[in-house]
PDB file of C-alpha atoms in Angstrom:
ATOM      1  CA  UNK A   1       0.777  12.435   8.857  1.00 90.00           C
ATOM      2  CA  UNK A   2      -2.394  13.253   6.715  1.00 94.00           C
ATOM      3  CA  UNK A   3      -5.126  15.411   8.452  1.00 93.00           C
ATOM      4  CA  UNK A   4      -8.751  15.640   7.163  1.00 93.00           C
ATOM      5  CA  UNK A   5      -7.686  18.680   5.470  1.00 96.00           C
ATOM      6  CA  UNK A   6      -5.929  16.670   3.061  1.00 97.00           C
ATOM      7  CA  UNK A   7      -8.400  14.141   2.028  1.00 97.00           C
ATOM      8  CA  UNK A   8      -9.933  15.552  -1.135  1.00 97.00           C
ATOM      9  CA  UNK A   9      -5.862  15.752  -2.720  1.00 97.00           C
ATOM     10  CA  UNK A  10      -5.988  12.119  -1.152  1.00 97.00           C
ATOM     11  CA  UNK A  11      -9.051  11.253  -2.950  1.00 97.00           C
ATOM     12  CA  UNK A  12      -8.048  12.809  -6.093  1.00 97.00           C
ATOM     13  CA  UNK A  13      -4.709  10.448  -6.510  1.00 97.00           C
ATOM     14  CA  UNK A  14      -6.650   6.893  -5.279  1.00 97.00           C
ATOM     15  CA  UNK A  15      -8.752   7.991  -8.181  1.00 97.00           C
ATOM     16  CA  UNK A  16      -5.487   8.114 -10.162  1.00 97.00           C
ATOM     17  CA  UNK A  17      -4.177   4.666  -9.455  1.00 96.00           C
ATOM     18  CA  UNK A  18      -7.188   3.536  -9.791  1.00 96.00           C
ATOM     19  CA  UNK A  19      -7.981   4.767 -13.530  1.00 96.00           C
ATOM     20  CA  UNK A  20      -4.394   3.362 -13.839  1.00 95.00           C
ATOM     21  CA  UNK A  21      -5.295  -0.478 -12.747  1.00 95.00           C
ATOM     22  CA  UNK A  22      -8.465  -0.223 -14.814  1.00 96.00           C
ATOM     23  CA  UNK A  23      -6.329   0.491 -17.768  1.00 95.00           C
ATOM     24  CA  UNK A  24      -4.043  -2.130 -16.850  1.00 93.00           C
ATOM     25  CA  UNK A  25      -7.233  -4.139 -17.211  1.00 95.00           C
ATOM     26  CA  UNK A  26      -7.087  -5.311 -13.612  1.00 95.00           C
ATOM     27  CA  UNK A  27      -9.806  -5.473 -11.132  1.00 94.00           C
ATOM     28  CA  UNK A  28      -7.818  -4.699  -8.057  1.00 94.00           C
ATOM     29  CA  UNK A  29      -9.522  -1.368  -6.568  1.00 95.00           C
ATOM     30  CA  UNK A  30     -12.371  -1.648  -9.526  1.00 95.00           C
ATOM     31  CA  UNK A  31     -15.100  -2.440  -6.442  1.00 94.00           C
ATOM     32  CA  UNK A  32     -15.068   0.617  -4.447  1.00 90.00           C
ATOM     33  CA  UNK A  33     -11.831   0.188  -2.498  1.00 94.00           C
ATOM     34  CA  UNK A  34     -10.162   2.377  -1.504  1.00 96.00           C
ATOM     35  CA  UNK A  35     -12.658   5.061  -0.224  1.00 94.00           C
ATOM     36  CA  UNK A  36     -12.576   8.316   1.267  1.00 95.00           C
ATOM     37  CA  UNK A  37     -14.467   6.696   3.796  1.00 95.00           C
ATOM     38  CA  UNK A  38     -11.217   4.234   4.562  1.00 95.00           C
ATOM     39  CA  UNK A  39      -8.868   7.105   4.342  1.00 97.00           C
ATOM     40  CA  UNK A  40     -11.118   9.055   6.788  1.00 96.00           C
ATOM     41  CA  UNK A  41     -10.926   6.307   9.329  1.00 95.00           C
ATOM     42  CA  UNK A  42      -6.942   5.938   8.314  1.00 96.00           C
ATOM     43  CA  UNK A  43      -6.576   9.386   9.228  1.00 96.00           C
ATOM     44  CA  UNK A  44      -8.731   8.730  12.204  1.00 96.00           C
ATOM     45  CA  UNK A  45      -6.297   5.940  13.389  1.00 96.00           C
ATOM     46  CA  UNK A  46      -3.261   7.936  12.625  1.00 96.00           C
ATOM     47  CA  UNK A  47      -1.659   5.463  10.240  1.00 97.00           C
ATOM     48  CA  UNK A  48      -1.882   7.241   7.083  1.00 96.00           C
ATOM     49  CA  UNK A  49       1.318   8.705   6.033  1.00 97.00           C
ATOM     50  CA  UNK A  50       1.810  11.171   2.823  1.00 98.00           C
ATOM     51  CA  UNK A  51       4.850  12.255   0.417  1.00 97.00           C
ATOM     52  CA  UNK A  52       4.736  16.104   0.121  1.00 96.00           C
ATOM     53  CA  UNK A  53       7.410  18.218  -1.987  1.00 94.00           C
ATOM     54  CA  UNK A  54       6.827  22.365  -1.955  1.00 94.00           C
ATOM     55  CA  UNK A  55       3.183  22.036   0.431  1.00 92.00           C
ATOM     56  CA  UNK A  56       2.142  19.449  -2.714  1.00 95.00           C
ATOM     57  CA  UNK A  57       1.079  15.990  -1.630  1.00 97.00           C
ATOM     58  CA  UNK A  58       2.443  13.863  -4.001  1.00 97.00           C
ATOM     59  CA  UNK A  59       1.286   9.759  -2.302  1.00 97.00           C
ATOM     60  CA  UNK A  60       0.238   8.197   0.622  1.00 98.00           C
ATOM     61  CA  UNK A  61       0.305   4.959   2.615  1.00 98.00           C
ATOM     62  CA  UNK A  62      -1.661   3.510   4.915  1.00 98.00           C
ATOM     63  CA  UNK A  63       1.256   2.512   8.085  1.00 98.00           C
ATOM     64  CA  UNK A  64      -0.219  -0.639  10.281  1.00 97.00           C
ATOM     65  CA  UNK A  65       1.074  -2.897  13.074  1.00 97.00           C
ATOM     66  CA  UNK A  66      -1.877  -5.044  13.476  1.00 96.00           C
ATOM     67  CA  UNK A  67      -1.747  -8.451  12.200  1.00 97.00           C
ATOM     68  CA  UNK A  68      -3.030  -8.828   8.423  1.00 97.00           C
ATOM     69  CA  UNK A  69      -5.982 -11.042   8.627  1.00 97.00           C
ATOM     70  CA  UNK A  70      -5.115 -11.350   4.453  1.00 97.00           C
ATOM     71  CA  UNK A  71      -1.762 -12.777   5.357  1.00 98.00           C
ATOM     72  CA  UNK A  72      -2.429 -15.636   7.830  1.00 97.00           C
ATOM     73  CA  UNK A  73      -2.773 -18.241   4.600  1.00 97.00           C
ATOM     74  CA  UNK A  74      -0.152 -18.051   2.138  1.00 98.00           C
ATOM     75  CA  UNK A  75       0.597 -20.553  -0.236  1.00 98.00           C
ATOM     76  CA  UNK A  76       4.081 -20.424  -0.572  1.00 98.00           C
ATOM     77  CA  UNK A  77       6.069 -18.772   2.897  1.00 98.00           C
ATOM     78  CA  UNK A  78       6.384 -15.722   4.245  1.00 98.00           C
ATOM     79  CA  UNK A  79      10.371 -14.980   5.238  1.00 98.00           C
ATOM     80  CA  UNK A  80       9.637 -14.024   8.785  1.00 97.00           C
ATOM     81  CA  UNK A  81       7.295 -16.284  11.394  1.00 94.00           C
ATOM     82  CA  UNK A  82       5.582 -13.466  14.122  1.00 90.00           C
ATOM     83  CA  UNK A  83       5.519 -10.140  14.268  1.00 95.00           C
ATOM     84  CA  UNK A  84       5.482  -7.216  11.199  1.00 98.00           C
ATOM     85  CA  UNK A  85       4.367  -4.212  10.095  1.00 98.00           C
ATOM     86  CA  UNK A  86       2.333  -3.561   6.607  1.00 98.00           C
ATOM     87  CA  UNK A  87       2.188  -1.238   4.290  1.00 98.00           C
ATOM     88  CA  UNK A  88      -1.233  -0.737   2.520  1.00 97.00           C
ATOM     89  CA  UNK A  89      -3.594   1.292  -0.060  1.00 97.00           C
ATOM     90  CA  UNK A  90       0.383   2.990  -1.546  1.00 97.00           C
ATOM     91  CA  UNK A  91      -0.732   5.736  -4.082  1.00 96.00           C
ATOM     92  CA  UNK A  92       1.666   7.688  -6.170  1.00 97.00           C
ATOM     93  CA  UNK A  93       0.341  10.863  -8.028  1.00 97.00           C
ATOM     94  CA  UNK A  94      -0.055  11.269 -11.942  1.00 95.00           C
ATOM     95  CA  UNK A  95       2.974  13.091 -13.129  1.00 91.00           C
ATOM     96  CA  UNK A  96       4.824  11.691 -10.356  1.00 93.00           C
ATOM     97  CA  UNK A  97       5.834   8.084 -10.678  1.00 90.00           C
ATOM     98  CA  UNK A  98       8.950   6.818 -11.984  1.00 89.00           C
ATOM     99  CA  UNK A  99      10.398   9.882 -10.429  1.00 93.00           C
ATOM    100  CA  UNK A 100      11.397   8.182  -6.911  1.00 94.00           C
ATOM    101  CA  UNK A 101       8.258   8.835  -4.742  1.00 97.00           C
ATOM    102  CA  UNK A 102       7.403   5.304  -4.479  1.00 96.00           C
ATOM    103  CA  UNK A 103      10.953   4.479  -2.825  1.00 96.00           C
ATOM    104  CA  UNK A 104      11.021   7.271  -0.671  1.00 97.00           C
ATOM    105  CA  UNK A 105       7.419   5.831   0.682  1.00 98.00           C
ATOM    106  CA  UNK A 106       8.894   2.141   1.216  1.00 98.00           C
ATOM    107  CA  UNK A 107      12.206   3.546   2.804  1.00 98.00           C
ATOM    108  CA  UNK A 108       9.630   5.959   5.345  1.00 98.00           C
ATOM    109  CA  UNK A 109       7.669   2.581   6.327  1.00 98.00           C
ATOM    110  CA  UNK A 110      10.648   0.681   7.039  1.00 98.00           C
ATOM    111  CA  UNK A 111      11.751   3.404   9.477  1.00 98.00           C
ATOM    112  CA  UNK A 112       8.435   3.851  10.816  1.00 98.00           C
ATOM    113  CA  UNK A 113       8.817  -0.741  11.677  1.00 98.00           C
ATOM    114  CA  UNK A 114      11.865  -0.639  12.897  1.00 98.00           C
ATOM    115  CA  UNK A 115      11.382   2.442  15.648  1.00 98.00           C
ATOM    116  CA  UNK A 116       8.313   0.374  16.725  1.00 97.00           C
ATOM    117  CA  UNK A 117      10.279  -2.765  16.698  1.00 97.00           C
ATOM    118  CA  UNK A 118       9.198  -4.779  13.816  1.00 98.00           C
ATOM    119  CA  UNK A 119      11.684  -7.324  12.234  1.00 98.00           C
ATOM    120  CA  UNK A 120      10.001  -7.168   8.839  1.00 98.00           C
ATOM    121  CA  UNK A 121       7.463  -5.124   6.649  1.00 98.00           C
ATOM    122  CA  UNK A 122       4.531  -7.043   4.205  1.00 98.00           C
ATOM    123  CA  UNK A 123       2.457  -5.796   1.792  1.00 98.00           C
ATOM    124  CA  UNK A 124       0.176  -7.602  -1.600  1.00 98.00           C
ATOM    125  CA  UNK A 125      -0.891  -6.548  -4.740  1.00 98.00           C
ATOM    126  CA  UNK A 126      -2.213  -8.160  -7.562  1.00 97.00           C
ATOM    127  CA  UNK A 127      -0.682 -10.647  -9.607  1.00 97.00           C
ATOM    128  CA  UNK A 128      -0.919  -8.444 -13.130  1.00 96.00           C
ATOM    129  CA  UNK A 129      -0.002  -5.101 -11.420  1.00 97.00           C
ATOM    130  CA  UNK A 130       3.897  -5.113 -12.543  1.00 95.00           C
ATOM    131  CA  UNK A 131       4.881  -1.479 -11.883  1.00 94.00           C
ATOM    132  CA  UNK A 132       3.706  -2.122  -8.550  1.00 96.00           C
ATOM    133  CA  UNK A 133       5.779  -5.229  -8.137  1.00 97.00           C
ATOM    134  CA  UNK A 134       9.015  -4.058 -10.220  1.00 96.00           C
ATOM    135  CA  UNK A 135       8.605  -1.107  -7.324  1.00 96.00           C
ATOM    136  CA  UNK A 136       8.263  -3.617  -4.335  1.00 98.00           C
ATOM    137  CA  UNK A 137      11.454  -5.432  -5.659  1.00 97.00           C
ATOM    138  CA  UNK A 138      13.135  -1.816  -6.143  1.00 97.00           C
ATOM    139  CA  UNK A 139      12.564  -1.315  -2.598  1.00 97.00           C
ATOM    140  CA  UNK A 140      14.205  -5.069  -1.298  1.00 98.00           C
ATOM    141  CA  UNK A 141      10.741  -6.684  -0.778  1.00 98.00           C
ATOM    142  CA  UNK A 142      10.694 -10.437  -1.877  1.00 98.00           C
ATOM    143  CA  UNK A 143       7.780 -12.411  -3.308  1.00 98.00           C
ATOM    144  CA  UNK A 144       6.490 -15.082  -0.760  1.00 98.00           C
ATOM    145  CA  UNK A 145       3.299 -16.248  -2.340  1.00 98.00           C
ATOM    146  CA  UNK A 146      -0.220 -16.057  -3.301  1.00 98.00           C
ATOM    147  CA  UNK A 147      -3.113 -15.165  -0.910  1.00 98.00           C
ATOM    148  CA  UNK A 148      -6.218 -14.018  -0.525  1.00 98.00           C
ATOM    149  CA  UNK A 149      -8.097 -10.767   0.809  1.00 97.00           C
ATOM    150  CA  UNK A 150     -10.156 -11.654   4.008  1.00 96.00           C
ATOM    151  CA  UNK A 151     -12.960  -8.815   4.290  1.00 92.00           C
ATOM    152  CA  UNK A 152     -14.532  -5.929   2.794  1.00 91.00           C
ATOM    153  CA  UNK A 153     -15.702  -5.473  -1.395  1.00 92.00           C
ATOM    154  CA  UNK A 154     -12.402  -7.593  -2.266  1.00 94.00           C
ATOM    155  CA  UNK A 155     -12.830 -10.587  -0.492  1.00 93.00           C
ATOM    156  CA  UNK A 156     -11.340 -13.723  -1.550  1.00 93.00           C
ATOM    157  CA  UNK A 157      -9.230 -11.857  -4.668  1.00 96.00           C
ATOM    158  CA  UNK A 158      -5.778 -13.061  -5.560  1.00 97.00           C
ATOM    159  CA  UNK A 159      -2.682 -11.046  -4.230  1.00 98.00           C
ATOM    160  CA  UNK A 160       1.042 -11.677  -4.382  1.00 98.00           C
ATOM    161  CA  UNK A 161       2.289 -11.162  -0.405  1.00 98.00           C
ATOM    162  CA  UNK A 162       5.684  -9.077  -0.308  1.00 98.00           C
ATOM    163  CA  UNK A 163       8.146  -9.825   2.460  1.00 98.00           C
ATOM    164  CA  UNK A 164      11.086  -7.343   3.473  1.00 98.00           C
ATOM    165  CA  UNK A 165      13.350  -7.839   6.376  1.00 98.00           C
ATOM    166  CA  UNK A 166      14.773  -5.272   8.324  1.00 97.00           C
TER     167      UNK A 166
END
């Protein structure tokens, strides 16, 4: 579980991924999301999970069981009708991707759903962010459909929802 402590290491790889996307020549995270203030109140809320190897924090996820207010309208279908857990705001350090971390991440989160109880794990990104999606299908999530954020600086972008049953 990430503590305050950890935030600035936190901050420091968001900033990664998000260099990343802008080079990518994406807008997804160009419009001040994530923040620190959002991992803050993740940390806060408990849900915010990190991949360490020798004390060095190498990602984080965001864990949630609340309904998605971004995944209500999809066009296309979602693979499971009710309840799931989601997996947001998944970072993976410079230096450290294609080496696994990623996959460990996914693999933690589906734990984390099924000790709660959930059937089935979500999660979006956008449509031109392919490493994130070749990962997603890596980990046994399936592409359900477009959709659209609901709330805060992204509102109303395009996202690809990700379905995997447990």
């Amino acid at each position: 579980m990430a503590a305050s402590k950890h935030i600035d290491r936190m901050c420091e790889i968001t900033d990664q991924a998000k260099r990343q996307l802008q080079r990518l020549g994406l807008d997804q995270w160009q419009k001040g999301y994530p923040s620190r203030e959002v991992w803050l109140l993740d940390i806060q809320e408990g849900c915010t999970h990190l991949a360490v190897k020798d004390r060095e924090i190498l990602g984080m996820f965001a864990f949630q069981t609340a309904p998605d207010p971004s995944y209500e309208v999809i066009e296309g279908k979602w693979l499971t009708d009710g309840a799931y857990a989601s997996m947001h705001r998944v970072c993976v350090a410079d230096g450290c991707k294609g080496k696994g971390v990623a996959g460990r991440m996914f693999a933690y989160g589906f734990e984390l759903a099924k000790k709660a109880g959930f059937p089935a794990v979500r999660i979006d990104t956008h449509p031109g962010n392919i490493p994130m999606q070749r990962a997603l299908e890596k980990a046994g999530f399936f592409a359900c459909g477009n959709l659209r954020l609901v709330g805060g600086c992204e509102d109303g972008d395009l996202r690809i929802g990700f379905e995997k049953i447990l």
